[in-house]
Coordinates of C-alpha atoms in Angstrom, one line a residue:
X29 CA -22.8 -12.3 11.2
X30 CA -23.5 -14.8 8.6
X31 CA -20.3 -16.6 6.5
X32 CA -22.1 -14.7 3.5
X33 CA -21.8 -11.3 4.7
X34 CA -18.3 -12.0 5.9
X35 CA -17.1 -13.2 2.3
X36 CA -18.7 -10.3 0.9
X37 CA -17.3 -7.8 3.1
X38 CA -13.5 -9.7 2.9
X39 CA -14.4 -9.4 -1.1
X40 CA -15.3 -5.3 -0.8
X41 CA -11.9 -4.9 1.4
X42 CA -9.9 -6.6 -1.2
X43 CA -11.5 -4.7 -4.2
X44 CA -10.9 -1.6 -2.4
X45 CA -7.5 -2.0 -1.4
X46 CA -6.5 -3.2 -4.9
X47 CA -8.2 -0.1 -6.2
X48 CA -6.6 2.4 -4.0
X49 CA -3.3 0.3 -4.9
X50 CA -4.0 0.6 -8.3
X51 CA -4.6 4.6 -8.2
X52 CA -1.8 5.3 -6.5
X53 CA 0.8 3.5 -8.4
X54 CA -1.1 5.6 -11.1
X55 CA -0.4 8.7 -10.0
X56 CA 2.8 8.0 -8.7
X57 CA 4.1 6.7 -11.7
X58 CA 2.4 9.5 -13.5
X59 CA 4.5 12.2 -11.4
X60 CA 8.0 10.2 -11.6
X61 CA 7.5 10.1 -15.3
X62 CA 6.3 14.2 -15.8
X63 CA 9.2 15.3 -13.7
X64 CA 11.9 12.6 -15.0
X65 CA 11.0 13.0 -18.5
X66 CA 11.4 16.7 -18.3
X67 CA 14.8 18.0 -19.1
X68 CA 14.1 21.4 -18.0
X69 CA 13.8 20.4 -14.0
X70 CA 16.8 20.0 -12.0
X71 CA 18.3 17.4 -9.9
X72 CA 16.5 18.7 -6.9
X73 CA 13.0 18.5 -8.2
X74 CA 14.4 14.6 -8.8
X75 CA 15.0 13.9 -5.7
X76 CA 12.1 15.5 -4.5
X77 CA 10.1 13.0 -6.6
X78 CA 12.1 10.1 -5.0
X79 CA 11.6 11.2 -1.2
X80 CA 7.6 11.9 -2.0
X81 CA 7.5 8.3 -3.7
X82 CA 9.7 6.6 -0.2
X83 CA 7.1 8.7 1.8
X84 CA 4.2 7.4 0.0
X85 CA 5.6 3.6 0.0
X86 CA 6.6 3.8 3.9
X87 CA 3.2 5.0 4.6
X88 CA 1.6 2.5 2.6
X89 CA 3.8 -0.5 4.4
X90 CA 3.2 1.1 7.9
X91 CA -0.7 1.3 7.6
X92 CA -1.0 -2.4 6.2
X93 CA 1.5 -3.2 9.3
X94 CA -1.2 -1.4 11.7
X95 CA -3.8 -3.2 10.0
X96 CA -2.6 -6.1 10.9
X97 CA -3.1 -5.6 14.4
X98 CA -6.4 -7.0 14.9
X99 CA -5.9 -10.6 16.9
X100 CA -7.1 -12.8 14.1
X101 CA -4.7 -11.8 11.6
X102 CA -2.0 -13.2 14.2
X103 CA -0.9 -16.3 12.1
X104 CA -0.8 -13.9 9.0
X105 CA 1.6 -11.3 11.1
X106 CA 3.9 -13.9 12.2
X107 CA 4.4 -15.4 8.7
X108 CA 5.1 -12.1 7.4
X109 CA 7.7 -11.2 10.0
X110 CA 9.1 -14.9 9.9
X111 CA 9.7 -15.2 6.1
X112 CA 13.2 -14.9 4.5

């Protein structure tokens, strides 16, 4: 694989991650505002939204951590685990 195609693949992955992250954030924000701004919902609905947001964030973090298992990301993974 040539250096140019590696850069292009890396750029594509970064752009896709940004797009997916932005769409996820917009979707979660819309869901949260739709429930929190409507006074007709009870507190159970609000806590359910919070639980869904917690699940979505933990899923994203777990998926990102699993993607760093590749040996070429060993230094990045070590740096993330030792930062304070």
